[in-house]
mmCIF file of C-alpha atoms and ligand atoms in Angstrom:
data_model
loop_
_atom_site.group_PDB
_atom_site.id
_atom_site.type_symbol
_atom_site.label_atom_id
_atom_site.label_comp_id
_atom_site.label_asym_id
_atom_site.label_seq_id
_atom_site.Cartn_x
_atom_site.Cartn_y
_atom_site.Cartn_z
ATOM 1 C CA PRO A 50 -3.427 -2.009 19.193
ATOM 2 C CA PRO A 51 -0.439 -2.092 16.814
ATOM 3 C CA LEU A 52 -0.638 -0.989 13.200
ATOM 4 C CA TYR A 53 0.993 -3.122 10.500
ATOM 5 C CA ILE A 54 1.708 -0.975 7.477
ATOM 6 C CA ILE A 55 2.475 -2.976 4.319
ATOM 7 C CA THR A 56 4.389 -0.932 1.749
ATOM 8 C CA PRO A 57 5.368 -2.358 -1.631
ATOM 9 C CA THR A 58 8.300 -0.585 -3.240
ATOM 10 C CA TYR A 59 10.596 -0.976 -6.243
ATOM 11 C CA LYS A 60 13.758 0.525 -7.604
ATOM 12 C CA ARG A 61 13.484 3.694 -9.647
ATOM 13 C CA ALA A 62 14.924 7.209 -9.466
ATOM 14 C CA GLU A 63 12.138 8.431 -7.135
ATOM 15 C CA GLN A 64 12.260 5.533 -4.669
ATOM 16 C CA LEU A 65 14.331 7.037 -1.876
ATOM 17 C CA ALA A 66 12.443 10.325 -2.045
ATOM 18 C CA GLU A 67 9.085 8.537 -1.714
ATOM 19 C CA LEU A 68 10.265 6.326 1.135
ATOM 20 C CA THR A 69 11.814 9.276 2.979
ATOM 21 C CA ARG A 70 8.575 11.227 2.797
ATOM 22 C CA PHE A 71 6.466 8.310 3.991
ATOM 23 C CA ALA A 72 8.976 7.381 6.719
ATOM 24 C CA HIS A 73 8.682 10.894 8.106
ATOM 25 C CA THR A 74 4.926 10.480 8.319
ATOM 26 C CA LEU A 75 5.218 7.140 10.111
ATOM 27 C CA MET A 76 7.768 8.555 12.569
ATOM 28 C CA LEU A 77 4.867 10.623 13.928
ATOM 29 C CA VAL A 78 2.647 7.565 14.455
ATOM 30 C CA PRO A 79 2.811 5.556 17.697
ATOM 31 C CA ASN A 80 2.947 1.767 17.800
ATOM 32 C CA VAL A 81 3.545 0.948 14.161
ATOM 33 C CA SER A 82 5.418 -1.858 12.451
ATOM 34 C CA TRP A 83 6.397 -0.929 8.916
ATOM 35 C CA LEU A 84 6.706 -3.836 6.507
ATOM 36 C CA VAL A 85 8.673 -2.582 3.532
ATOM 37 C CA ILE A 86 8.711 -5.144 0.770
ATOM 38 C CA GLU A 87 10.821 -4.694 -2.316
ATOM 39 C CA ASP A 88 9.869 -6.014 -5.725
ATOM 40 C CA ALA A 89 13.430 -7.283 -6.158
ATOM 41 C CA PHE A 90 15.559 -10.367 -5.668
ATOM 42 C CA GLU A 91 17.852 -8.663 -3.185
ATOM 43 C CA LYS A 92 17.410 -5.956 -0.604
ATOM 44 C CA SER A 93 18.684 -2.566 -1.654
ATOM 45 C CA PRO A 94 21.428 -1.339 0.723
ATOM 46 C CA LEU A 95 20.182 2.223 0.246
ATOM 47 C CA VAL A 96 16.679 1.262 1.349
ATOM 48 C CA ALA A 97 18.163 -0.681 4.262
ATOM 49 C CA LYS A 98 20.125 2.353 5.378
ATOM 50 C CA LEU A 99 17.092 4.618 5.077
ATOM 51 C CA LEU A 100 14.969 2.259 7.178
ATOM 52 C CA ASP A 101 17.600 1.973 9.848
ATOM 53 C CA LYS A 102 17.947 5.731 10.103
ATOM 54 C CA THR A 103 14.237 6.222 10.827
ATOM 55 C CA GLY A 104 14.337 4.450 14.195
ATOM 56 C CA LEU A 105 10.998 2.870 13.270
ATOM 57 C CA ARG A 106 10.126 -0.745 14.031
ATOM 58 C CA TYR A 107 10.340 -2.287 10.565
ATOM 59 C CA GLU A 108 10.789 -5.444 8.537
ATOM 60 C CA HIS A 109 12.707 -5.245 5.281
ATOM 61 C CA LEU A 110 11.629 -8.046 2.940
ATOM 62 C CA THR A 111 11.738 -8.898 -0.750
ATOM 63 C CA ALA A 112 9.110 -10.400 -3.048
ATOM 64 C CA PRO A 113 9.880 -10.139 -6.766
ATOM 65 C CA MET A 114 7.026 -9.977 -9.222
ATOM 66 C CA PRO A 115 6.762 -13.447 -10.870
ATOM 67 C CA GLU A 116 8.578 -13.538 -14.229
ATOM 68 C CA GLU A 117 5.420 -14.367 -16.192
ATOM 69 C CA TYR A 118 4.001 -10.926 -15.288
ATOM 70 C CA LYS A 119 7.274 -9.002 -15.328
ATOM 71 C CA ASN A 120 8.012 -10.108 -18.893
ATOM 72 C CA LYS A 121 4.516 -9.265 -20.167
ATOM 73 C CA LYS A 122 4.862 -7.334 -23.423
ATOM 74 C CA SER A 123 1.705 -5.213 -23.188
ATOM 75 C CA GLY A 124 -1.065 -4.167 -20.820
ATOM 76 C CA PRO A 125 -1.018 -3.410 -17.101
ATOM 77 C CA LYS A 126 1.007 -5.433 -14.610
ATOM 78 C CA PRO A 127 -0.040 -6.578 -11.141
ATOM 79 C CA ARG A 128 2.049 -3.960 -9.340
ATOM 80 C CA GLY A 129 2.844 -4.583 -5.703
ATOM 81 C CA VAL A 130 0.905 -7.854 -5.479
ATOM 82 C CA SER A 131 3.770 -10.228 -4.679
ATOM 83 C CA ASN A 132 4.968 -7.655 -2.122
ATOM 84 C CA ARG A 133 1.583 -7.337 -0.390
ATOM 85 C CA ASN A 134 1.071 -11.103 -0.271
ATOM 86 C CA LYS A 135 4.492 -11.443 1.321
ATOM 87 C CA GLY A 136 3.430 -8.841 3.885
ATOM 88 C CA ILE A 137 0.202 -10.723 4.585
ATOM 89 C CA GLN A 138 2.250 -13.886 5.075
ATOM 90 C CA TRP A 139 4.511 -12.084 7.564
ATOM 91 C CA VAL A 140 1.506 -10.771 9.485
ATOM 92 C CA ARG A 141 -0.027 -14.264 9.652
ATOM 93 C CA ALA A 142 3.220 -15.624 11.082
ATOM 94 C CA ASN A 143 4.029 -12.809 13.504
ATOM 95 C CA ALA A 144 0.981 -10.789 14.523
ATOM 96 C CA VAL A 145 -1.866 -11.658 16.877
ATOM 97 C CA ASP A 146 -3.936 -8.480 16.911
ATOM 98 C CA GLY A 147 -3.944 -4.947 15.627
ATOM 99 C CA VAL A 148 -4.752 -3.597 12.193
ATOM 100 C CA LEU A 149 -3.257 -4.027 8.725
ATOM 101 C CA TYR A 150 -3.144 -1.277 6.100
ATOM 102 C CA PHE A 151 -1.752 -1.367 2.551
ATOM 103 C CA ALA A 152 0.108 1.888 2.072
ATOM 104 C CA ASP A 153 1.810 2.432 -1.296
ATOM 105 C CA ASP A 154 5.106 4.291 -1.090
ATOM 106 C CA ASP A 155 3.924 7.279 -3.156
ATOM 107 C CA ASN A 156 0.613 8.273 -1.538
ATOM 108 C CA THR A 157 0.098 11.129 0.937
ATOM 109 C CA TYR A 158 -1.252 10.311 4.379
ATOM 110 C CA ASP A 159 -2.873 12.578 7.002
ATOM 111 C CA LEU A 160 -1.811 11.553 10.523
ATOM 112 C CA GLU A 161 -5.495 11.412 11.491
ATOM 113 C CA LEU A 162 -5.878 8.398 9.217
ATOM 114 C CA PHE A 163 -3.769 6.297 11.581
ATOM 115 C CA HIS A 164 -5.955 7.240 14.567
ATOM 116 C CA GLU A 165 -9.056 6.335 12.588
ATOM 117 C CA ILE A 166 -7.988 2.908 11.321
ATOM 118 C CA ARG A 167 -6.451 1.732 14.606
ATOM 119 C CA TYR A 168 -9.803 0.613 16.026
ATOM 120 C CA THR A 169 -10.965 -1.320 12.957
ATOM 121 C CA LYS A 170 -12.896 -4.404 14.142
ATOM 122 C CA ARG A 171 -13.253 -6.154 10.789
ATOM 123 C CA VAL A 172 -12.888 -4.021 7.656
ATOM 124 C CA SER A 173 -13.028 -0.229 7.627
ATOM 125 C CA MET A 174 -13.237 2.100 4.640
ATOM 126 C CA PHE A 175 -12.799 5.816 3.938
ATOM 127 C CA PRO A 176 -12.407 8.196 0.973
ATOM 128 C CA VAL A 177 -9.230 8.407 -1.111
ATOM 129 C CA GLY A 178 -8.519 11.672 -2.903
ATOM 130 C CA LEU A 179 -7.029 12.180 -6.391
ATOM 131 C CA VAL A 180 -8.169 8.827 -7.776
ATOM 132 C CA THR A 181 -9.369 8.701 -11.417
ATOM 133 C CA LYS A 182 -10.978 11.632 -13.183
ATOM 134 C CA LEU A 183 -13.693 11.823 -10.534
ATOM 135 C CA GLY A 184 -11.069 12.994 -8.052
ATOM 136 C CA VAL A 185 -12.209 10.780 -5.189
ATOM 137 C CA SER A 186 -13.121 7.185 -4.527
ATOM 138 C CA SER A 187 -15.345 6.508 -1.518
ATOM 139 C CA PRO A 188 -18.159 4.517 -0.020
ATOM 140 C CA ILE A 189 -21.428 6.461 -0.374
ATOM 141 C CA VAL A 190 -23.089 7.104 2.973
ATOM 142 C CA LYS A 191 -26.741 8.124 3.350
ATOM 143 C CA ASN A 192 -28.016 9.038 6.812
ATOM 144 C CA GLY A 193 -25.071 7.256 8.339
ATOM 145 C CA ILE A 194 -25.696 4.056 6.397
ATOM 146 C CA PHE A 195 -23.583 2.501 3.629
ATOM 147 C CA SER A 196 -25.401 2.774 0.313
ATOM 148 C CA GLY A 197 -22.911 2.009 -2.444
ATOM 149 C CA PHE A 198 -19.591 3.072 -3.927
ATOM 150 C CA TYR A 199 -18.486 6.210 -5.737
ATOM 151 C CA ASP A 200 -15.552 5.401 -8.005
ATOM 152 C CA GLY A 201 -14.471 6.387 -11.501
ATOM 153 C CA TRP A 202 -14.028 2.774 -12.536
ATOM 154 C CA ILE A 203 -16.698 0.417 -11.179
ATOM 155 C CA ALA A 204 -15.938 -2.290 -13.779
ATOM 156 C CA GLY A 205 -18.282 -4.884 -12.280
ATOM 157 C CA ARG A 206 -16.383 -4.933 -9.032
ATOM 158 C CA LYS A 207 -18.150 -5.911 -5.820
ATOM 159 C CA PHE A 208 -15.727 -3.650 -3.916
ATOM 160 C CA PRO A 209 -14.792 -0.800 -6.288
ATOM 161 C CA VAL A 210 -12.259 0.825 -3.969
ATOM 162 C CA ASP A 211 -8.622 1.899 -4.049
ATOM 163 C CA MET A 212 -5.862 0.031 -2.230
ATOM 164 C CA ALA A 213 -5.455 3.013 0.118
ATOM 165 C CA GLY A 214 -9.170 3.113 0.971
ATOM 166 C CA PHE A 215 -9.514 0.289 3.493
ATOM 167 C CA ALA A 216 -7.950 -1.255 6.590
ATOM 168 C CA ILE A 217 -8.475 -4.676 8.101
ATOM 169 C CA SER A 218 -8.282 -6.163 11.545
ATOM 170 C CA VAL A 219 -5.495 -8.710 12.011
ATOM 171 C CA LYS A 220 -7.766 -11.040 14.047
ATOM 172 C CA PHE A 221 -10.328 -10.916 11.241
ATOM 173 C CA LEU A 222 -7.584 -11.765 8.706
ATOM 174 C CA LEU A 223 -6.264 -14.637 10.824
ATOM 175 C CA GLN A 224 -9.761 -16.143 10.827
ATOM 176 C CA ARG A 225 -9.550 -16.227 7.027
ATOM 177 C CA PRO A 226 -6.518 -18.372 6.176
ATOM 178 C CA ASN A 227 -7.288 -18.323 2.446
ATOM 179 C CA ALA A 228 -7.449 -14.548 2.058
ATOM 180 C CA THR A 229 -4.956 -13.425 -0.582
ATOM 181 C CA MET A 230 -4.450 -10.798 -3.277
ATOM 182 C CA PRO A 231 -4.860 -11.993 -6.888
ATOM 183 C CA TYR A 232 -2.416 -11.171 -9.731
ATOM 184 C CA LYS A 233 -5.208 -9.449 -11.624
ATOM 185 C CA PRO A 234 -4.459 -5.865 -12.695
ATOM 186 C CA GLY A 235 -7.295 -3.532 -11.731
ATOM 187 C CA TYR A 236 -8.970 -6.161 -9.579
ATOM 188 C CA GLU A 237 -6.412 -6.548 -6.775
ATOM 189 C CA GLU A 238 -8.498 -4.739 -4.141
ATOM 190 C CA ASP A 239 -11.753 -6.391 -5.223
ATOM 191 C CA GLY A 240 -10.171 -9.835 -5.319
ATOM 192 C CA PHE A 241 -8.585 -9.424 -1.916
ATOM 193 C CA LEU A 242 -11.760 -8.080 -0.274
ATOM 194 C CA LYS A 243 -13.819 -10.878 -1.865
ATOM 195 C CA SER A 244 -11.334 -13.420 -0.509
ATOM 196 C CA LEU A 245 -12.286 -12.242 3.010
ATOM 197 C CA THR A 246 -15.531 -14.140 2.687
ATOM 198 C CA PRO A 247 -17.822 -14.093 4.546
ATOM 199 C CA PHE A 248 -17.843 -10.319 4.343
ATOM 200 C CA GLU A 249 -20.391 -8.060 2.656
ATOM 201 C CA PRO A 250 -20.261 -4.344 1.719
ATOM 202 C CA LYS A 251 -23.004 -3.537 4.218
ATOM 203 C CA GLU A 252 -20.681 -4.603 7.048
ATOM 204 C CA ILE A 253 -18.050 -1.982 6.210
ATOM 205 C CA GLU A 254 -17.047 0.251 9.121
ATOM 206 C CA LEU A 255 -17.324 3.810 7.805
ATOM 207 C CA LEU A 256 -14.506 6.057 8.996
ATOM 208 C CA ALA A 257 -13.450 9.685 8.453
ATOM 209 C CA SER A 258 -16.694 11.157 9.796
ATOM 210 C CA ASN A 259 -18.984 8.939 7.746
ATOM 211 C CA CYS A 260 -16.627 9.165 4.774
ATOM 212 C CA SER A 261 -16.924 12.947 4.576
ATOM 213 C CA LYS A 262 -13.209 13.680 5.017
ATOM 214 C CA ILE A 263 -10.240 12.881 2.794
ATOM 215 C CA LEU A 264 -7.324 11.624 4.890
ATOM 216 C CA VAL A 265 -5.311 9.944 2.136
ATOM 217 C CA TRP A 266 -4.449 11.029 -1.406
ATOM 218 C CA HIS A 267 -3.372 8.880 -4.323
ATOM 219 C CA THR A 268 -0.556 11.202 -5.290
ATOM 220 C CA GLN A 269 1.761 10.225 -8.145
ATOM 221 C CA THR A 270 5.254 11.575 -8.490
ATOM 222 C CA LYS A 271 6.285 12.819 -11.903
ATOM 223 C CA ARG A 272 8.898 10.498 -13.345
ATOM 224 C CA ASN A 273 12.402 11.785 -13.700
ATOM 225 C CA ASP A 274 14.416 9.240 -15.617
ATOM 226 C CA PRO A 275 17.902 10.516 -16.283
ATOM 227 C CA SER A 276 18.429 9.869 -19.979
ATOM 228 C CA THR A 277 22.035 8.931 -19.454
ATOM 229 C CA THR A 278 23.289 6.808 -16.597
ATOM 230 C CA LEU A 279 24.524 9.074 -13.859
ATOM 231 C CA ASP A 280 28.050 8.303 -12.843
ATOM 232 C CA LEU A 281 29.703 11.012 -10.823
ATOM 233 C CA THR A 282 32.582 8.698 -9.995
ATOM 234 C CA LYS A 283 33.688 9.395 -13.566
ATOM 235 C CA TYR A 284 34.343 12.952 -12.412
ATOM 236 C CA GLY A 285 36.209 11.775 -9.345
ATOM 237 C CA SER A 286 33.261 12.126 -6.965
ATOM 238 C CA THR A 287 33.020 9.457 -4.291
ATOM 239 C CA ASN A 288 30.757 11.195 -1.823
ATOM 240 C CA ILE A 289 27.356 10.588 -3.381
ATOM 241 C CA GLU A 290 25.384 7.401 -3.708
ATOM 242 C CA ILE A 291 23.357 7.144 -6.831
ATOM 243 C CA LEU A 292 20.570 4.848 -7.803
ATOM 244 C CA LYS A 293 21.802 3.376 -11.040
ATOM 245 C CA LYS A 294 19.163 2.131 -13.399
HETATM 246 C C1 UGA B 389 -2.856 2.140 -8.418
HETATM 247 C C2 UGA B 389 -3.491 1.749 -7.096
HETATM 248 O O1 UGA B 389 -3.671 2.869 -6.280
HETATM 249 C C3 UGA B 389 -2.579 0.763 -6.404
HETATM 250 O O2 UGA B 389 -3.081 0.483 -5.139
HETATM 251 C C4 UGA B 389 -2.482 -0.460 -7.257
HETATM 252 O O3 UGA B 389 -1.631 -1.397 -6.665
HETATM 253 C C5 UGA B 389 -1.908 -0.066 -8.594
HETATM 254 O O4 UGA B 389 -2.675 0.980 -9.193
HETATM 255 C C6 UGA B 389 -1.897 -1.232 -9.543
HETATM 256 O O5 UGA B 389 -2.384 -2.273 -9.188
HETATM 257 O O6 UGA B 389 -1.424 -1.103 -10.667
HETATM 258 P P1 UGA B 389 -0.568 3.391 -9.003
HETATM 259 O O7 UGA B 389 -0.203 4.704 -8.424
HETATM 260 O O8 UGA B 389 -1.052 3.352 -10.414
HETATM 261 O O9 UGA B 389 -1.636 2.733 -8.056
HETATM 262 O O10 UGA B 389 0.610 2.318 -8.858
HETATM 263 P P2 UGA B 389 2.060 2.481 -8.250
HETATM 264 O O11 UGA B 389 2.067 3.482 -7.157
HETATM 265 O O12 UGA B 389 2.999 2.654 -9.367
HETATM 266 O O13 UGA B 389 2.311 1.038 -7.643
HETATM 267 C C7 UGA B 389 1.611 0.558 -6.484
HETATM 268 C C8 UGA B 389 2.617 0.061 -5.445
HETATM 269 O O14 UGA B 389 3.343 -1.049 -5.967
HETATM 270 C C9 UGA B 389 3.656 1.117 -5.048
HETATM 271 O O15 UGA B 389 3.892 1.057 -3.659
HETATM 272 C C10 UGA B 389 4.889 0.724 -5.850
HETATM 273 O O16 UGA B 389 6.098 1.075 -5.197
HETATM 274 C C11 UGA B 389 4.737 -0.789 -5.982
HETATM 275 N N1 UGA B 389 5.286 -1.331 -7.259
HETATM 276 C C12 UGA B 389 4.991 -0.756 -8.450
HETATM 277 C C13 UGA B 389 6.092 -2.459 -7.231
HETATM 278 O O17 UGA B 389 6.379 -3.008 -6.156
HETATM 279 N N2 UGA B 389 6.582 -2.972 -8.425
HETATM 280 C C14 UGA B 389 6.320 -2.395 -9.638
HETATM 281 O O18 UGA B 389 6.809 -2.889 -10.677
HETATM 282 C C15 UGA B 389 5.507 -1.260 -9.654
HETATM 283 MN MN1 MN B 390 0.851 5.100 -6.717
#
């Protein structure tokens, strides 16, 4: 069965580095379609060129964050939500089977993860490393049976899990035409998983050897914002493409 990997991305100095690293992981995975969705009004030519170079089967789409959230003065923003909903929409229109996974552009993925999730029948879950101060977010498994969630921020969530900690069957999604991700910072995963009703935590398929292995890490790249706008053309250089802020 095919894997549909939905990756939200946005323009910043680290973008091409993150996408290059993740592309190189996906180039080692058979039968994948990579849906790369930019939080932007127009496709970046640099991203387009990168995607083309990989030889992967991909879709390059855009889905800007709605202005009302983008212009918010304070507090967290619903990062990657418009992008993921656009990806879901694409899957509904183009896929008939297989498995969908939300893979942020900056995480680190073990190739084994893609073997594990490929046979998801409904919704599968597994540990994610380097999330919150607890260092891991995971379903708790006792004697092979689901018995709750371990997460540094439960916050009244029915599904206190990270975006990278679950995969879902396309057939299962298609049977739920109303499933969508809410613009609700901190509650995107919970809201999406709740929208898959009917679906209860006890039905989760436990992967990664009963959730005993970490196959994905929520890594975060240190920001490197050049304080002045880089412009090598000023020095006569024409041979380097630079992401201008
Ligand atoms: C955490 C969670 O792990 C994410 O799954 C969740 O989406 C996010 O918080 C959130 O909702 O705020 P974190 O590392 O803090 O992740 O967030 P980012 O990696 O900065 O962003 C998540 C994804 O959205 C990335 O793929 C990023 O490229 C994309 N993004 C971020 C946008 O498309 N637009 C933005 O303005 C910011
Ligand atoms: Mn991240």
